[in-house]
GROMACS .gro file of C-alpha atoms in nm:
model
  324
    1UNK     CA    1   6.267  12.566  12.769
    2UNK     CA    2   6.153  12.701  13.102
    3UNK     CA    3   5.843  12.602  13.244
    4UNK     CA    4   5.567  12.867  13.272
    5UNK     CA    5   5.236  12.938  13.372
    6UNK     CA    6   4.958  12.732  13.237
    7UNK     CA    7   5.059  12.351  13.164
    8UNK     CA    8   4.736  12.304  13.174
    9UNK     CA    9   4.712  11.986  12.948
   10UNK     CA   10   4.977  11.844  13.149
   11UNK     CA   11   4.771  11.921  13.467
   12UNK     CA   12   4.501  11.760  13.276
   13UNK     CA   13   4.663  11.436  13.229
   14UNK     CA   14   4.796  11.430  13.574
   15UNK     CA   15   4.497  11.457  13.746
   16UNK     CA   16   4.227  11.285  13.463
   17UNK     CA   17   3.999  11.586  13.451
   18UNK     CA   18   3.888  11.675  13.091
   19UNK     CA   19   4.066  12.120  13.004
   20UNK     CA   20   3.715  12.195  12.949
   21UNK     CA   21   3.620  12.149  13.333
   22UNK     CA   22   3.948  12.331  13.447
   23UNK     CA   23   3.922  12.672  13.650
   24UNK     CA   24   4.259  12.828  13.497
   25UNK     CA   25   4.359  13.094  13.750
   26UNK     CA   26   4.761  13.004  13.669
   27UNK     CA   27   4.869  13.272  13.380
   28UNK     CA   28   4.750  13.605  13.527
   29UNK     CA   29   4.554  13.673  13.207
   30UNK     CA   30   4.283  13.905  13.201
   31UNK     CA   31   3.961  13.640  13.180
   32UNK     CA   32   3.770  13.908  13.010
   33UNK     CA   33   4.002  14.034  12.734
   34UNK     CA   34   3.962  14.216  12.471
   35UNK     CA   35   3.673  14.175  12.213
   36UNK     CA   36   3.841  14.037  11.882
   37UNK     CA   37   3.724  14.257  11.585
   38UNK     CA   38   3.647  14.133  11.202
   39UNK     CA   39   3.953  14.132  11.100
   40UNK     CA   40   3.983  14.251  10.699
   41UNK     CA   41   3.978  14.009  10.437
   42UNK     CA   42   4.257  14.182  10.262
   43UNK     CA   43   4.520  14.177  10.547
   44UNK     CA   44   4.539  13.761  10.541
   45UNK     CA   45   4.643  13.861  10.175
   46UNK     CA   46   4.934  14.090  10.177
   47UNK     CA   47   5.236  14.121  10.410
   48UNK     CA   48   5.248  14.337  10.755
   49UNK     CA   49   5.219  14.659  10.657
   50UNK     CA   50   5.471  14.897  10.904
   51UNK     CA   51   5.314  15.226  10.856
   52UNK     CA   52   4.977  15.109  10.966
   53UNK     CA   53   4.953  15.316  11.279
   54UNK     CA   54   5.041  15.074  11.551
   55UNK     CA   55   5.343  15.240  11.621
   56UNK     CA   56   5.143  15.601  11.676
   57UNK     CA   57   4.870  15.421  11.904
   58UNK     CA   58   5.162  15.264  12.069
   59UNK     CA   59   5.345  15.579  12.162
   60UNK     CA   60   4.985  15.768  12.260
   61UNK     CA   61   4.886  15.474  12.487
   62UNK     CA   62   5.257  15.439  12.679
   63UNK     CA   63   5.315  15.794  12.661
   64UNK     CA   64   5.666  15.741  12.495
   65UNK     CA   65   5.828  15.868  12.183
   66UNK     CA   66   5.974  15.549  12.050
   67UNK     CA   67   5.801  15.208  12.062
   68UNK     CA   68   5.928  14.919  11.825
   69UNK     CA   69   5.645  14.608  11.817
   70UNK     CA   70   5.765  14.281  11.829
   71UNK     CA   71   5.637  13.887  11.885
   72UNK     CA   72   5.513  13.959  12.237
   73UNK     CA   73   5.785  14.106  12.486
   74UNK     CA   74   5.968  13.798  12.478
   75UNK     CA   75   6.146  13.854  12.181
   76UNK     CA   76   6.263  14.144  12.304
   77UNK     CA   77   6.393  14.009  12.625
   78UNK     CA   78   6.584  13.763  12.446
   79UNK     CA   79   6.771  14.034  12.205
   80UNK     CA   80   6.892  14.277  12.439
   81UNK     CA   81   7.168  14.052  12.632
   82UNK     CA   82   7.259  14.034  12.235
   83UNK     CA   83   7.348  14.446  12.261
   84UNK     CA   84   7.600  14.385  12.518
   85UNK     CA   85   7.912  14.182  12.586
   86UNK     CA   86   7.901  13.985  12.892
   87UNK     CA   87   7.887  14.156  13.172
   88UNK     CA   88   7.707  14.150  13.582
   89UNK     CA   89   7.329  14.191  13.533
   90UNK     CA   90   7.125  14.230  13.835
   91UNK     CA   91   6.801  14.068  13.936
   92UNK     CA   92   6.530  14.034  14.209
   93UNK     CA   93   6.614  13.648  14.343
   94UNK     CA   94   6.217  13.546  14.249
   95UNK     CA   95   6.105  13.687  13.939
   96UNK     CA   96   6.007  13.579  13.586
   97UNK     CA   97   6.271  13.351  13.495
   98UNK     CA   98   6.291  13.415  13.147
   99UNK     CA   99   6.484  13.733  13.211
  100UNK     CA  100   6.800  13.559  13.373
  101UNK     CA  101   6.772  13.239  13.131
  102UNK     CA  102   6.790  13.478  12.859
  103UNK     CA  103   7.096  13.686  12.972
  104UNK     CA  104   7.242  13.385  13.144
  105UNK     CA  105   7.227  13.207  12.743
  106UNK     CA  106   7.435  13.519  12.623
  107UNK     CA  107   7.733  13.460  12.858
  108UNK     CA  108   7.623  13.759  13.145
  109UNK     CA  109   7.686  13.647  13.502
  110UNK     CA  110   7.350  13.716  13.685
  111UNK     CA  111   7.349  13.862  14.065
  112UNK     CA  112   7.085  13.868  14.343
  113UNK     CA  113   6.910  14.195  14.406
  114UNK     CA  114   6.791  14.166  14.724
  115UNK     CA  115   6.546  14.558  14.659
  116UNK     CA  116   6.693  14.891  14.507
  117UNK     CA  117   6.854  14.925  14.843
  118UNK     CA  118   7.093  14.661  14.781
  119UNK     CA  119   7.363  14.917  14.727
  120UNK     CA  120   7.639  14.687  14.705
  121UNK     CA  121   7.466  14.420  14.430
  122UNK     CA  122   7.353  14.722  14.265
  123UNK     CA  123   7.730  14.934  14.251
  124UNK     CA  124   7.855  14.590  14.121
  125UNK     CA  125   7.614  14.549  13.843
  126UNK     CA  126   7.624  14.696  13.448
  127UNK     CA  127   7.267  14.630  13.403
  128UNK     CA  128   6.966  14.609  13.674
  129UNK     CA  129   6.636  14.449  13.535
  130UNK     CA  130   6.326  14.483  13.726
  131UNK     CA  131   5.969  14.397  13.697
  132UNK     CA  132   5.779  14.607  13.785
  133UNK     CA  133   5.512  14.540  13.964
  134UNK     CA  134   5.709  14.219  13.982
  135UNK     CA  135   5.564  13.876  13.906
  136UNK     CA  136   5.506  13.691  14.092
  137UNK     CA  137   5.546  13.904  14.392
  138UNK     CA  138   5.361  14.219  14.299
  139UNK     CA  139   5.636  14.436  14.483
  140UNK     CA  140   5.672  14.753  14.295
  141UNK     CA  141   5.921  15.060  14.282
  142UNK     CA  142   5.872  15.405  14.225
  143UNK     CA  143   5.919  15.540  13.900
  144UNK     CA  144   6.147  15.836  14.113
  145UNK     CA  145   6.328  15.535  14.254
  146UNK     CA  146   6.377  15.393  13.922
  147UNK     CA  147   6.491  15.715  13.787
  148UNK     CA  148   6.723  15.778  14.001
  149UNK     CA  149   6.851  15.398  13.968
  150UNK     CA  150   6.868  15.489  13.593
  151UNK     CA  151   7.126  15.782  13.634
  152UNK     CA  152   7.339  15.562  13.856
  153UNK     CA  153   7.337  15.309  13.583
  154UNK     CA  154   7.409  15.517  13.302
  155UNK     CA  155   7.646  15.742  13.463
  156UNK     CA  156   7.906  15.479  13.419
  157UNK     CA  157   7.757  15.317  13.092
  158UNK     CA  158   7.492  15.029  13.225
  159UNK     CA  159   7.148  14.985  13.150
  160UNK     CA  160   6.775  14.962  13.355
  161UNK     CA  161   6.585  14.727  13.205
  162UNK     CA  162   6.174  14.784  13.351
  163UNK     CA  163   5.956  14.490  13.206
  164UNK     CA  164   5.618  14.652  13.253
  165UNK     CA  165   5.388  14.326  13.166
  166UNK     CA  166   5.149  14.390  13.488
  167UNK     CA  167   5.119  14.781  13.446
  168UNK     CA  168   4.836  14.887  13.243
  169UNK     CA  169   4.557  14.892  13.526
  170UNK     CA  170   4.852  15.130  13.697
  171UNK     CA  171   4.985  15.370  13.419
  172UNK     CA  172   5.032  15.649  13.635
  173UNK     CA  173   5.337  15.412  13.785
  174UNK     CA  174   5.496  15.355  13.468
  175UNK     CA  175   5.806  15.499  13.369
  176UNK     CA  176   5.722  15.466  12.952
  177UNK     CA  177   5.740  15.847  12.912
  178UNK     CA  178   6.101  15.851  13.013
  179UNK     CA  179   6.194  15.565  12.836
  180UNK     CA  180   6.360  15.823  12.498
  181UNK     CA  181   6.642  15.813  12.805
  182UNK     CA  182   6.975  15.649  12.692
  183UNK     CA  183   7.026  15.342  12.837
  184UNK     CA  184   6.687  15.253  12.969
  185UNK     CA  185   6.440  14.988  12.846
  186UNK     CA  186   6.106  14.959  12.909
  187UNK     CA  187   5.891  14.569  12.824
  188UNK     CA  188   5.519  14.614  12.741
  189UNK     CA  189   5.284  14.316  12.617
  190UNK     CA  190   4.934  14.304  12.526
  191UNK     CA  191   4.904  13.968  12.668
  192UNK     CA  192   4.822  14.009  13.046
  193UNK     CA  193   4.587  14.368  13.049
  194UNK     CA  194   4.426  14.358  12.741
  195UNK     CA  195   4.414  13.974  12.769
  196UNK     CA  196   4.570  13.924  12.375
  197UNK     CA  197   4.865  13.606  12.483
  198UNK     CA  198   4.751  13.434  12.232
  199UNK     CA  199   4.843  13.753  11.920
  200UNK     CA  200   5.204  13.740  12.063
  201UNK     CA  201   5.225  14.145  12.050
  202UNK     CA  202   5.468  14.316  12.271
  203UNK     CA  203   5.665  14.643  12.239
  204UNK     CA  204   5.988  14.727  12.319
  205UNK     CA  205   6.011  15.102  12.461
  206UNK     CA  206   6.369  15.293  12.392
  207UNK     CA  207   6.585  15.529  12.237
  208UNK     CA  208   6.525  15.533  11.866
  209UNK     CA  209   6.885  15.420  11.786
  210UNK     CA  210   6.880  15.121  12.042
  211UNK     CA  211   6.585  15.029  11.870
  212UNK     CA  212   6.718  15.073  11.544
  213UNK     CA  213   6.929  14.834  11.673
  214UNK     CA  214   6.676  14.530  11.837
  215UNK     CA  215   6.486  14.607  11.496
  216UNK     CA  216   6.808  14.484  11.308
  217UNK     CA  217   6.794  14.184  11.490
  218UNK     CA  218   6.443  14.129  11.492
  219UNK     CA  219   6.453  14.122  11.104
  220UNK     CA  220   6.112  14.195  10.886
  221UNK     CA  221   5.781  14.115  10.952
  222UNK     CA  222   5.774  14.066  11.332
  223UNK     CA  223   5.369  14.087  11.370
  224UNK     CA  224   5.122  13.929  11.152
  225UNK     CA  225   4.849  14.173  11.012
  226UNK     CA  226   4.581  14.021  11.230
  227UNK     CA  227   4.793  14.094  11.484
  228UNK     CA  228   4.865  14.442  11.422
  229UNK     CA  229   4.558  14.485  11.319
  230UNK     CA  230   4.360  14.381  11.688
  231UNK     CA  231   4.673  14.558  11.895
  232UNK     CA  232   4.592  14.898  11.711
  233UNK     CA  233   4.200  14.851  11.780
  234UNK     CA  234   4.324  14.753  12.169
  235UNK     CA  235   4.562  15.012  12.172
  236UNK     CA  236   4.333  15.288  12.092
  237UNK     CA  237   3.970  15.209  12.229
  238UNK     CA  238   3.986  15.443  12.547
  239UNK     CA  239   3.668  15.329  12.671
  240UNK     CA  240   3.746  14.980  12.669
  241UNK     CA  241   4.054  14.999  12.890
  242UNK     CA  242   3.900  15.267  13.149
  243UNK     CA  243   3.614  15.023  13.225
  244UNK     CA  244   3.875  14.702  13.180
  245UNK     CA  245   4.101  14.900  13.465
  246UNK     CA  246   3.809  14.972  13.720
  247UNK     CA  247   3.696  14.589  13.668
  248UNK     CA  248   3.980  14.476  13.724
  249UNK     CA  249   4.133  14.622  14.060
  250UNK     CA  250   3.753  14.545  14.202
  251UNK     CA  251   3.791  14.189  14.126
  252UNK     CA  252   4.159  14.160  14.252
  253UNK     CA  253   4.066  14.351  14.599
  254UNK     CA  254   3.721  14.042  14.545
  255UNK     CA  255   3.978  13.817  14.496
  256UNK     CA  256   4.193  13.921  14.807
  257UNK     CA  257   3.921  13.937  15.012
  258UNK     CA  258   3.813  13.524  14.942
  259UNK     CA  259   4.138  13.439  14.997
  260UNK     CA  260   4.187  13.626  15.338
  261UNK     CA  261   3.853  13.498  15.456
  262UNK     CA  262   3.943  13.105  15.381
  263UNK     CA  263   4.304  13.129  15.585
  264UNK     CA  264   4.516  13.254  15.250
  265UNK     CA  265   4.571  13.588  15.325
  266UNK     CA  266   4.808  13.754  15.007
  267UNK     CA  267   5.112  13.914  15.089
  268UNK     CA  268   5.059  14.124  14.791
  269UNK     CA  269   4.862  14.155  14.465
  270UNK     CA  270   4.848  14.352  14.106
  271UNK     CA  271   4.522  14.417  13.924
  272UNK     CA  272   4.531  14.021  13.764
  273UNK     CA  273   4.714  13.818  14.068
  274UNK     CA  274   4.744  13.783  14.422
  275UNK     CA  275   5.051  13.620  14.596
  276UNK     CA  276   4.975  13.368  14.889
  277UNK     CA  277   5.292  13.250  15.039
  278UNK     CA  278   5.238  12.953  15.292
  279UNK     CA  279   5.381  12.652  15.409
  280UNK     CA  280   5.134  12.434  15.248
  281UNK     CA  281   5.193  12.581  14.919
  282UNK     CA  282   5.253  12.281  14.750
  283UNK     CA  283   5.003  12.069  14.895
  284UNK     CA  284   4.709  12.345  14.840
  285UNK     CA  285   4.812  12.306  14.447
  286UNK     CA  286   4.778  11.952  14.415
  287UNK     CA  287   4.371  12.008  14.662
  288UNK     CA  288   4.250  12.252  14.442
  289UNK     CA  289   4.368  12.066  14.109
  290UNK     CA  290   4.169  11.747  14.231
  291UNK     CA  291   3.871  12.033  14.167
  292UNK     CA  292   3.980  12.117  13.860
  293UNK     CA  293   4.130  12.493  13.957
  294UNK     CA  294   4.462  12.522  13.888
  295UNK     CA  295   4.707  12.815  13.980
  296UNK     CA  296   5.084  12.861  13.969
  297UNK     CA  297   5.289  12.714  14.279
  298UNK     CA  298   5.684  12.896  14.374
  299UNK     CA  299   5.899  12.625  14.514
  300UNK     CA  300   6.119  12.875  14.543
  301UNK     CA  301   5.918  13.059  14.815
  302UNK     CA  302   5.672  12.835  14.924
  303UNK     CA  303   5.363  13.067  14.759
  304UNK     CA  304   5.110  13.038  14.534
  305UNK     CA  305   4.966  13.295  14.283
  306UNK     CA  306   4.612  13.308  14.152
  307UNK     CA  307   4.467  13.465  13.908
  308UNK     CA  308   4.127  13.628  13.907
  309UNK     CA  309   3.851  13.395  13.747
  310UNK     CA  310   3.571  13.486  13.453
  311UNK     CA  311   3.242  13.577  13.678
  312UNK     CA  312   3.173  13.211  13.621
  313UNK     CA  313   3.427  13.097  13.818
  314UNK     CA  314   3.409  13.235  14.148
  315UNK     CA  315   3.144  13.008  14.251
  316UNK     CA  316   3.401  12.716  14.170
  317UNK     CA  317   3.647  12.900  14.372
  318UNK     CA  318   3.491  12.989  14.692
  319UNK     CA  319   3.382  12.666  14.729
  320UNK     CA  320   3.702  12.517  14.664
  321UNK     CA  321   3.866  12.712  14.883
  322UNK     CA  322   3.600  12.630  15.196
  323UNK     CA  323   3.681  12.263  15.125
  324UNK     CA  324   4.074  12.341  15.155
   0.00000   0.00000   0.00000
């Protein structure tokens, strides 16, 4: 098991400071998520029920024409190296790790990407997989240079795979609507945007007979009804997610803007993180957890990435960060 972000009951022990008192800026989870509605009586009572309409919202909220829920996007992830035999899969050197541990599990021989102009990684690789923005960097590609990537790919049988998971405040970037396309895979979640980790609903974007495929292997029953239920309610409620989008990009440029003025300037941020590479990346962690704020530290690249706090938190923060 790979470690991810959060550990906060391990950050707990480590530094004696009850989770209650923690300021949790690790996960990149929207602080103000979605409002949980009364969920039916009757749905704790029967099985998932397919034709519900999740699928419809899906499609109308992506803009695709195929969507296929499943237990968050990391089940997903973890069946598509399945619908290949091994083969050179391509990968930005820092990005969310689950993507090469799951390909790498499957016998596929992951390469460094070092950007999309990495011609020779790229003409030596069957698949490419991108985030996109990517996490935790928050570097991004246009969906013309993904498209283009695509036909490359697919022109001598490979695959793009585009996990999406830090998109929703930036549809317009997304490449969902083109994701009918043979041999191209799009990631959503509900976990990060709408703030929902905890439901485990994700959707995997495709042709309808690759995901007649990832639906074989996924077997019956991959959502409870709550579950579907909430995502549909998400899914749908327009207003909710054009006020949830302005909100959002306000408090990340907020967020950006603390950091810059306390010596932590980010290299580059999405709507729910900002990336702070620095020397002192480590030591900053282990500062700011003695306060009881913890956020995600890279070895990797020396960087930190926090995510934006509830409005009750930024007091915590700034002062934290004057103390630094």
């Amino acid at each position: 098991m790979l470690e991810h972000g959060g550990n906060l009951a391990l950050a707990a022990t480590q530094y004696d400071i009850p989770l209650e008192d923690w300021l949790d800026l690790s996960t990149g989870i929207n602080p103000d998520g979605y409002p949980i509605p009364e969920i039916p009586a009757g749905i704790w009572q029967r099985l998932p029920i397919d034709d519900d309409g999740l699928t419809e919202a899906a499609c109308a909220y992506f803009g695709c024409q195929s969507a296929l829920p499943t237990a968050g996007s990391q089940a997903a992830l973890q069946i598509l190296p399945m619908l290949r035999p091994p083969c050179k899969v391509g990968m930005l050197s820092l990005m969310y790790k689950e993507h090469a541990h799951a390909w790498q599990r499957c016998g596929h021989q992951v390469i460094t990407l070092q950007d999309l102009h990495d011609k020779a990684a790229i003409s030596n690789a069957d698949v490419v997989l991108l985030c996109n923005p990517n996490n935790p960097t928050a570097a991004r590609f246009s969906p013309s240079d993904l498209l283009d990537l695509h036909t490359k790919l697919q022109n001598r049988g490979g695959w793009l795979v585009v996990d999406e998971a830090f998109m929703d405040a930036t549809p317009e970037n997304s490449i969902a609507r083109h994701s009918h396309l043979e041999g191209l895979f799009v990631l959503r979640s509900l976990g990060k945007f709408f703030g929902l980790a905890g439901a485990r609903v994700g959707f995997l974007l495709a042709h309808k007979q690759q995901l007649s495929l990832v639906q074989e292997e996924l077997g019956p029953w991959p959502l409870s009804g709550a579950s579907r239920y909430i995502a549909k309610q998400a899914l749908s409620d327009r207003t909710w997610q054009q006020t949830a989008r302005t909100r959002l990009l306000a408090d990340s440029q907020r967020l950006a803007t603390l950091l810059s003025n306390n010596g932590l300037a980010p290299q580059a941020g999405t709507a729910l993180f900002q990336f702070v590479p620095t020397n002192d990346a480590k030591l900053l962690q282990q500062l700011l957890a003695k306060q009881g704020i913890w956020v995600r530290y890279f070895p990797e690249a020396s960087a930190l990435r926090f995510g934006l706090p509830a409005e009750d938190g930024w007091e915590k923060l700034g002062y934290a960060l004057k103390t630094l």
